Coordinates of C-alpha atoms and ligand atoms in Angstrom, one line a residue:
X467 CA -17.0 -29.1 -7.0
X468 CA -14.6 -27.7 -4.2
X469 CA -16.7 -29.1 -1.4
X470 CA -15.2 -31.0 1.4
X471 CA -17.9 -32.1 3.0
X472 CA -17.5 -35.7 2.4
X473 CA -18.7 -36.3 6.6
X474 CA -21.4 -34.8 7.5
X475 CA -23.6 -36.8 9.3
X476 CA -25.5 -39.7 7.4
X477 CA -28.3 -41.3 7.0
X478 CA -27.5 -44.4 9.7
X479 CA -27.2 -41.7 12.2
X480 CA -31.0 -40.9 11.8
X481 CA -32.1 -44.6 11.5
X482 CA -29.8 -45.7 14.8
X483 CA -32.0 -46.4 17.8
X484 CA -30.9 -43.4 19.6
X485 CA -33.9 -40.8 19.7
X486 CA -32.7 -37.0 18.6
X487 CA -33.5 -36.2 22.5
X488 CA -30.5 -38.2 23.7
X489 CA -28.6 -36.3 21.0
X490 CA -29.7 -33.2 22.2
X491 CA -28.9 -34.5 25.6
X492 CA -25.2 -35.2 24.7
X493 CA -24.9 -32.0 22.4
X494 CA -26.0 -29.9 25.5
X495 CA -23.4 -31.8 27.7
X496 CA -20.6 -31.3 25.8
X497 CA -21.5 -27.3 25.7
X498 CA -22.2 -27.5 29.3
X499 CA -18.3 -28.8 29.4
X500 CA -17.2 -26.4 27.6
X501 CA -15.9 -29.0 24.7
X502 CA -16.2 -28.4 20.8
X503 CA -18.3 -29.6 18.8
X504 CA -17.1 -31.3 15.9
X505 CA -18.1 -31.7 12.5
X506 CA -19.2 -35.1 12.4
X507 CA -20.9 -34.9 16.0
X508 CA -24.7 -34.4 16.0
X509 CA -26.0 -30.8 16.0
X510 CA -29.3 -29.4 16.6
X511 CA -30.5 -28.2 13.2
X512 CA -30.9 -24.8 13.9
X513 CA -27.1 -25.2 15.5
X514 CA -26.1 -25.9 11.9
X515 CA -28.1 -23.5 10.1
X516 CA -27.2 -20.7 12.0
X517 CA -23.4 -21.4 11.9
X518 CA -23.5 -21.6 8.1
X519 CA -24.8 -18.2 8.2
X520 CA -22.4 -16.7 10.2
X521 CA -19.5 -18.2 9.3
X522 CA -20.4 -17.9 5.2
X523 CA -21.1 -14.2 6.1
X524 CA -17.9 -13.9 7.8
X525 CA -15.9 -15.5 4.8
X526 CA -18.3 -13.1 2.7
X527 CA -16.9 -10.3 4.2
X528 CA -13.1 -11.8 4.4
X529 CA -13.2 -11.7 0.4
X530 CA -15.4 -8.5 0.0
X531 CA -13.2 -7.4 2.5
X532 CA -10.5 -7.3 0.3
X533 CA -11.4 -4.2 -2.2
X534 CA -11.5 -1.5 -0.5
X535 CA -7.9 -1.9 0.2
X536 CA -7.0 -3.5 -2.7
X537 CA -7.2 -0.8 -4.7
X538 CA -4.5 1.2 -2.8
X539 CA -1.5 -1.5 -3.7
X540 CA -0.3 0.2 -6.8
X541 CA -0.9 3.7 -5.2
X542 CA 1.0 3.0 -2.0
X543 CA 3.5 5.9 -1.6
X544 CA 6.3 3.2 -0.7
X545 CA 7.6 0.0 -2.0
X546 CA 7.6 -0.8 2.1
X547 CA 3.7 0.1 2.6
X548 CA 2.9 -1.9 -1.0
X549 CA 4.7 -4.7 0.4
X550 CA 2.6 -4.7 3.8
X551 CA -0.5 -4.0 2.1
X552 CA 0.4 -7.0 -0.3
X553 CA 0.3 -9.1 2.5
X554 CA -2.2 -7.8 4.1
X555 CA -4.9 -8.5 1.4
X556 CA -3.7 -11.6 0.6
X557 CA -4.1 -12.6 4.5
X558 CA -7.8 -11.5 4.0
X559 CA -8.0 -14.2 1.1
X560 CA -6.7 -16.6 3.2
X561 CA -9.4 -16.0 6.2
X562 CA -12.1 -16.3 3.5
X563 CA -10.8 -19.7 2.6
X564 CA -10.2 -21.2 6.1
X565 CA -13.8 -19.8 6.7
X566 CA -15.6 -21.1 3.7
X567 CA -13.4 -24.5 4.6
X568 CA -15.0 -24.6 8.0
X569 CA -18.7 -23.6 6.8
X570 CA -18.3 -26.3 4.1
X571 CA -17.6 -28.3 7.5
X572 CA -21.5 -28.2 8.5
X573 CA -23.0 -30.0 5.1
X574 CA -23.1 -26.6 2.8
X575 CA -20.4 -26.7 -0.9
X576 CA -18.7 -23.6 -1.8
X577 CA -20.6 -22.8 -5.0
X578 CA -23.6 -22.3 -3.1
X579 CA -22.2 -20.0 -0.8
X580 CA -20.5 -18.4 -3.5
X581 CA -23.9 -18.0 -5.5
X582 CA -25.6 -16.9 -2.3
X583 CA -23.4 -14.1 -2.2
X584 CA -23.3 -12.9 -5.8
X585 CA -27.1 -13.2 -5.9
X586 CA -27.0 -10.3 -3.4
X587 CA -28.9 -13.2 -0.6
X588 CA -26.4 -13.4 1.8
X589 CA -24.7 -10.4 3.6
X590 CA -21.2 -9.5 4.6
X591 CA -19.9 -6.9 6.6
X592 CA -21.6 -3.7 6.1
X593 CA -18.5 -1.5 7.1
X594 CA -17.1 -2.9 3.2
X595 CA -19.7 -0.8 1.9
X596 CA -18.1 2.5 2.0
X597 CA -15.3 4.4 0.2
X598 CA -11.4 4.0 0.7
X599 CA -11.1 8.0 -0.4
X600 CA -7.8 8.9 0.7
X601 CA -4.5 6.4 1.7
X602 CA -5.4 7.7 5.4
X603 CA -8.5 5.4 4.8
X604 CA -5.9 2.4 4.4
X605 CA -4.7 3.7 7.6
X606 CA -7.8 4.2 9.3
X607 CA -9.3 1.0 8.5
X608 CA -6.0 -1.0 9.5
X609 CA -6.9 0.5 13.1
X610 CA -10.6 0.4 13.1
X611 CA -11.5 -2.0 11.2
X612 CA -9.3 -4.1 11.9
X613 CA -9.4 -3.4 15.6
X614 CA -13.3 -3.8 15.5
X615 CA -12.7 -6.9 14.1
X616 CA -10.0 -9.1 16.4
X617 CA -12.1 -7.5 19.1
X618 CA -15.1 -9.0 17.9
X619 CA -13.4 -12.3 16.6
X620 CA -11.4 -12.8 20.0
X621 CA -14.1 -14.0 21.6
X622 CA -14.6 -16.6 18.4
X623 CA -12.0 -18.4 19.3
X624 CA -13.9 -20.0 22.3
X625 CA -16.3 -20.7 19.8
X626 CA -17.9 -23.6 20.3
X627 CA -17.8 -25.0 17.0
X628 CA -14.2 -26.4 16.7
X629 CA -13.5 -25.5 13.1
X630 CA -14.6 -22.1 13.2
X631 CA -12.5 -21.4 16.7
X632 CA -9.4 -22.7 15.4
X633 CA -9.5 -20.8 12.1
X634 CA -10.3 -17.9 14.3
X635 CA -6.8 -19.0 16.2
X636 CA -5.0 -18.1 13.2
X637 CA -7.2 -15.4 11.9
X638 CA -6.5 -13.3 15.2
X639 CA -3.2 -13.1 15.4
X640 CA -2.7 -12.1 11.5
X641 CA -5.3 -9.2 12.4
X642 CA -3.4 -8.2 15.3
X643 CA -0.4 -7.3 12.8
X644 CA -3.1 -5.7 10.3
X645 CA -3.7 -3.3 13.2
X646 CA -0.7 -2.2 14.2
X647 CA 0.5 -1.8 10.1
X648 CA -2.8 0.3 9.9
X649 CA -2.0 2.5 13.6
X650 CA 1.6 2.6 12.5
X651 CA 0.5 4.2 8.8
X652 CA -1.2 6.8 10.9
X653 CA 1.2 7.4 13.3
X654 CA 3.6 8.0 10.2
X655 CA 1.4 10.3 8.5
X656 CA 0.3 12.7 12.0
X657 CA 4.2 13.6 11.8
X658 CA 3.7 14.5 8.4
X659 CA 2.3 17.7 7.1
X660 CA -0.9 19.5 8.4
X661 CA -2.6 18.6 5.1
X662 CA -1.6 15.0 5.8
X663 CA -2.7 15.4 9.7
X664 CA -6.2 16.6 8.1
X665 CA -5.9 13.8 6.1
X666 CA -6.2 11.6 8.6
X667 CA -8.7 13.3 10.4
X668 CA -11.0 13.9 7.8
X669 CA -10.6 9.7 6.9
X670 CA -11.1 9.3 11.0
X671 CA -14.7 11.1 10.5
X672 CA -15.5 8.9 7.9
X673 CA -15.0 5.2 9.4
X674 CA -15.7 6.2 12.9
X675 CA -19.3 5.4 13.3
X676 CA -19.2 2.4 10.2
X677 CA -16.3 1.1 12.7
X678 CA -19.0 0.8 15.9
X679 CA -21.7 -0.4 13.4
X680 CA -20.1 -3.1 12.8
X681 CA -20.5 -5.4 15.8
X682 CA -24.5 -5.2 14.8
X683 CA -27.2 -3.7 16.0
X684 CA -28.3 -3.2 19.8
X685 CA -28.7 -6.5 21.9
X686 CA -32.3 -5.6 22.1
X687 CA -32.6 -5.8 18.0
X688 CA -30.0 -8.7 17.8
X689 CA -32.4 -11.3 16.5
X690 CA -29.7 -14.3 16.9
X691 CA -28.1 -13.4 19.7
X692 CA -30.6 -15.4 21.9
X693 CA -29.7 -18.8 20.1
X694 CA -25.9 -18.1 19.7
X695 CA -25.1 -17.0 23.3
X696 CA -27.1 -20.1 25.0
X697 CA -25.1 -22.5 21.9
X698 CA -21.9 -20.9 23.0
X699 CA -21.1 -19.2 19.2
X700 CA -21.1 -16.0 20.8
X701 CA -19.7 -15.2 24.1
X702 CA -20.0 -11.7 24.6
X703 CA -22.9 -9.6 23.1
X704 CA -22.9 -6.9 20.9
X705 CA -23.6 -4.1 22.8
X706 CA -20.7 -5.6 25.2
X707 CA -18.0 -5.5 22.8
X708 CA -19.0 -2.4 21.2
X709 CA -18.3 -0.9 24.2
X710 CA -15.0 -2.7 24.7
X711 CA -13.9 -1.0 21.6
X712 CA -15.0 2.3 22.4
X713 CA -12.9 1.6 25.9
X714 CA -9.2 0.6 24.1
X715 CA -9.7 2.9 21.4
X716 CA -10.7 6.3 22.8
X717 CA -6.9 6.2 24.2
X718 CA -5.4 5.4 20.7
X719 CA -7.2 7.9 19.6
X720 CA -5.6 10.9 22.2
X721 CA -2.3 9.2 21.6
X722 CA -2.4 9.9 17.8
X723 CA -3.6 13.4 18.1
X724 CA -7.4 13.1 16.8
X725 CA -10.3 13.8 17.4
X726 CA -13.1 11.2 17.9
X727 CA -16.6 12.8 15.6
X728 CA -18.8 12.2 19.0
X729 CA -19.5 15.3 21.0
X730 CA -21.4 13.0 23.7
X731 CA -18.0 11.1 24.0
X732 CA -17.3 11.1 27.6
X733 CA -15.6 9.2 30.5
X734 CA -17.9 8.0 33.2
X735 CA -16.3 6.3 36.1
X736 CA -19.6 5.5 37.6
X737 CA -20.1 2.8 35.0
X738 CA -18.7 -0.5 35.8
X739 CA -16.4 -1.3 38.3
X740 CA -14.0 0.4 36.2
X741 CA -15.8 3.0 34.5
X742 CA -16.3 3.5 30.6
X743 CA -16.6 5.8 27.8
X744 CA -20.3 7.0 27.1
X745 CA -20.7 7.3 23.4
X746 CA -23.8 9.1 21.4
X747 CA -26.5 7.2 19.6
X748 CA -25.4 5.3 16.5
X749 CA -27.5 6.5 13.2
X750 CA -29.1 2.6 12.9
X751 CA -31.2 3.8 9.7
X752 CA -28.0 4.5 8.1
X753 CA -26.9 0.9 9.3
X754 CA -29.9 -1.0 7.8
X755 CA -30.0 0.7 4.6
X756 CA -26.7 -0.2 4.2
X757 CA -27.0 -3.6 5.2
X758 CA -30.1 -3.8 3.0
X759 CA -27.8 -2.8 0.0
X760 CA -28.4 0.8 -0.5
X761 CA -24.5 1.6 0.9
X762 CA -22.8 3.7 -1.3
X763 CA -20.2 1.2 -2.5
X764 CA -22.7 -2.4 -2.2
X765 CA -23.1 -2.1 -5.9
X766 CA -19.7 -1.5 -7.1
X767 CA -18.7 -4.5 -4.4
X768 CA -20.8 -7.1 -5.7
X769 CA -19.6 -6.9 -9.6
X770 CA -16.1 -6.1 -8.5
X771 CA -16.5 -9.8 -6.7
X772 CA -18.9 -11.3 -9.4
X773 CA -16.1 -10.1 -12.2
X774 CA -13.0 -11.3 -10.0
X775 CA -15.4 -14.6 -10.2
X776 CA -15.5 -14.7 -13.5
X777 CA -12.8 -14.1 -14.9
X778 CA -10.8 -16.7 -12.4
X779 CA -12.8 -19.3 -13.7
X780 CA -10.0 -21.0 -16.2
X781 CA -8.3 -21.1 -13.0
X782 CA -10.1 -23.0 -11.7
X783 CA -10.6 -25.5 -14.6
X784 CA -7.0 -26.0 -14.6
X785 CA -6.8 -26.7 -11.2
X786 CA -9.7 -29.2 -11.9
X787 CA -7.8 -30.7 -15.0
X788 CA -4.7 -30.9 -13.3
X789 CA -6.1 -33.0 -9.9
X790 CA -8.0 -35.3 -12.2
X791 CA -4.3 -35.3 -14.7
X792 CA -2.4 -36.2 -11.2
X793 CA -5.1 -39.2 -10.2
X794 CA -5.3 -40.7 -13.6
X795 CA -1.2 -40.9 -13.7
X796 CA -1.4 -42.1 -9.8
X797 CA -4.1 -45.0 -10.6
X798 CA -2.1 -46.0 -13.8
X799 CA 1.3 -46.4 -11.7
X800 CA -0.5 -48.1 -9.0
Ligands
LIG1153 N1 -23.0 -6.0 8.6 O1 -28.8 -10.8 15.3 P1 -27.6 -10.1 14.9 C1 -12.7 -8.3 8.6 C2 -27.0 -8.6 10.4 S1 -14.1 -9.1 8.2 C3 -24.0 -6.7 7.9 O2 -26.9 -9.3 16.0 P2 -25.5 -12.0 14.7 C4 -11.8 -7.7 7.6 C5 -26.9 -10.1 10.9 O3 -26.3 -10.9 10.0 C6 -14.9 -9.3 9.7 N2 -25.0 -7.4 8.6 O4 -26.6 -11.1 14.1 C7 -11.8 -8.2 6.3 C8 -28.4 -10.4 11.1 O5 -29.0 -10.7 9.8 P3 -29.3 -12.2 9.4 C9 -16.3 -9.7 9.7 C10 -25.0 -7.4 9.9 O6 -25.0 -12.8 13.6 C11 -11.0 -7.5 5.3 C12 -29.0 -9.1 11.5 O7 -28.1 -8.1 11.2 N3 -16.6 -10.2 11.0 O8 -12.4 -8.3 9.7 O9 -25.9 -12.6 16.0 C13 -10.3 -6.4 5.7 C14 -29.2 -9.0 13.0 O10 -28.0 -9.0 13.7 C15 -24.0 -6.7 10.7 C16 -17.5 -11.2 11.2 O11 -18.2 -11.6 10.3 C17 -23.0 -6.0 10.0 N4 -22.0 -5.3 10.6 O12 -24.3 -10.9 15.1 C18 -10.4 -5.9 6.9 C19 -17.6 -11.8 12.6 N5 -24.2 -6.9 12.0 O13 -28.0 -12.9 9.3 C20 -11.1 -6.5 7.9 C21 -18.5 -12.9 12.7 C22 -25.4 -7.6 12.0 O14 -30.2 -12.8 10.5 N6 -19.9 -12.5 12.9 N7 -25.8 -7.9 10.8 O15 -30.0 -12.1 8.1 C23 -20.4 -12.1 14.0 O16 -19.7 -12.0 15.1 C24 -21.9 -11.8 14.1 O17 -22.4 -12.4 12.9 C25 -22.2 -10.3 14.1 C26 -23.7 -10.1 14.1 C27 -21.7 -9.7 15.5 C28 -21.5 -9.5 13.0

């Protein structure tokens, strides 16, 4: 049910004469090109593999994604703001379903990426692990998190899996607008009160080092990396675009009026030809504990998900019935 992989490479493709060297030889010319690989192309195994797991997490963390903020639609202090968040959560469901559409792309079906997540195996963004406290967390993660994540995705859309860059196509530009809603929010509240500019800056504490967490942990300690920068999934490392987002935010941050929580923050022109922002050391226990499912929230987001499962599932038997309704009448005209 709900799979579309109906093309994924068969069994002839193994018998033809061709040896999986001359494959190999073809896949690496096409990355050496710079072309996409498509979904009925053949792939190295590990190619495969490796892109079901990021691209499953990434829809993992679309959907998961959606909670934190979720729970601020009815508590929005405007019908303006309920309408953007609205949309905004509602464009996170839609990322998860290109996403799980292109993973299902590679040979996998949707209920056993669905399972895989429920069953706690697979992981998802760890930033979606903490507490949306206040509604300057709505505004905070509109301009971290989502600015963590087009600057991390960006770079996906040169993918070189062609189903995963295009969705990121699309993806990109509707997190452009979730980060300006979120800097706008901010803006709005800073000429507020000063219990509304502490809002924010307490909320500012809070998601600040989550935020640089999550591009992953330090080259060094970035187990895939290796694979996905030679296979072209990644193009720019971790540490890399980490840093990128320390660059373009620190000035955001001045513009707003707050404080970044990193006494070693500091401009360094001698780094680079342009010089960069030295940041202090990220707390990567904190990260890995959280990842490992000790977060304060990882609890409360897998039943919120396993419920919101649940308790769609006449949904989707009436979608089912309906399909198989529309065929039967189709067949019986024809
Ligand atoms: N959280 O070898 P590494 C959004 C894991 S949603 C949890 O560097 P890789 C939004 C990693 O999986 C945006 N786990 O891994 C939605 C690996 O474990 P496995 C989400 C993490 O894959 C709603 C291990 O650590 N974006 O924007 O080369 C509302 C070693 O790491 C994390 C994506 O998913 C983490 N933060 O690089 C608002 C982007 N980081 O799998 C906003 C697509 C690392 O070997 N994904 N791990 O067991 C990627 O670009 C890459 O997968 C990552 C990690 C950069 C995240």
């Amino acid at each position: 049910m709900y799979t579309q992989a109906m093309d994924i490479p068969s069994g002839d493709r193994e018998a033809s004469e061709n040896s999986d060297a001359a494959y190999e030889a073809e896949f690496d010319a096409k990355l050496a090109r710079g072309d996409f690989i498509e979904p009925k192309d053949w792939m190295p195994e590990r190619y495969r593999k490796t892109l079901i797991r990021q691209i499953s997490q990434h829809a993992h963390s679309e959907i998961v994604g959606m909670l934190p903020e979720g729970g601020w639609i009815t508590r929005a202090p405007t019908l303006e703001r309920k309408c953007i968040l609205l949309a905004k959560v509602q464009d996170e469901a839609g990322h998860g379903m290109y996403l799980y559409s292109a993973a299902e792309t590679l040979g996998v079906s949707r209920d056993d990426l669905i399972e895989a997540l429920h069953s706690g195996k697979a992981k998802y963004s760890s930033i979606f692990n903490y507490p949306t406290k206040t509604w300057a967390d709505i505004g905070v993660v509109g301009w971290l998190v989502d600015g963590a994540a087009i600057m991390n995705q960006i770079p996906l859309t040169r993918c070189s899996y062609g189903p995963y860059a295009r969705a990121m196509v699309r993806v990109c530009k509707e997190e452009s607008f979730h980060q300006r809603q979120g800097y706008d929010l901010l803006l709005t509240l800073m000429k507020g009160s000063t219990d509304q500019r502490a809002m924010v800056q307490d909320a500012v504490n809070r998601w600040w080092w989550p935020s640089l967490m999550m591009f992953g942990p330090h080259d060094s300690e970035s187990t895939n990396s290796g694979d996905s920068m030679k296979w072209g999934i990644k193009r720019i490392s971790n540490d890399d675009l980490r840093q990128k987002f320390v660059d373009a935010t620190v000035p955001q941050a001045k513009l707003l009026g707050v404080t970044l929580p990193d006494p070693d923050l500091k401009w360094n022109p001698a780094r680079g030809e342009a010089g960069h922002w030295d940041f202090g050391p990220i707390d990567w226990s904190e990260f890995w504990s959280v990842v490992n499912g000790h977060g304060e929230c990882n609890a409360e987001r897998l039943a919120d998900r396993i419920k919101a499962w649940d308790d769609g599932a006449w949904v989707r038997e009436a979608a089912l019935a309906h399909t198989q309704k529309r065929r039967h009448r189709d067949c019986v005209a024809a």
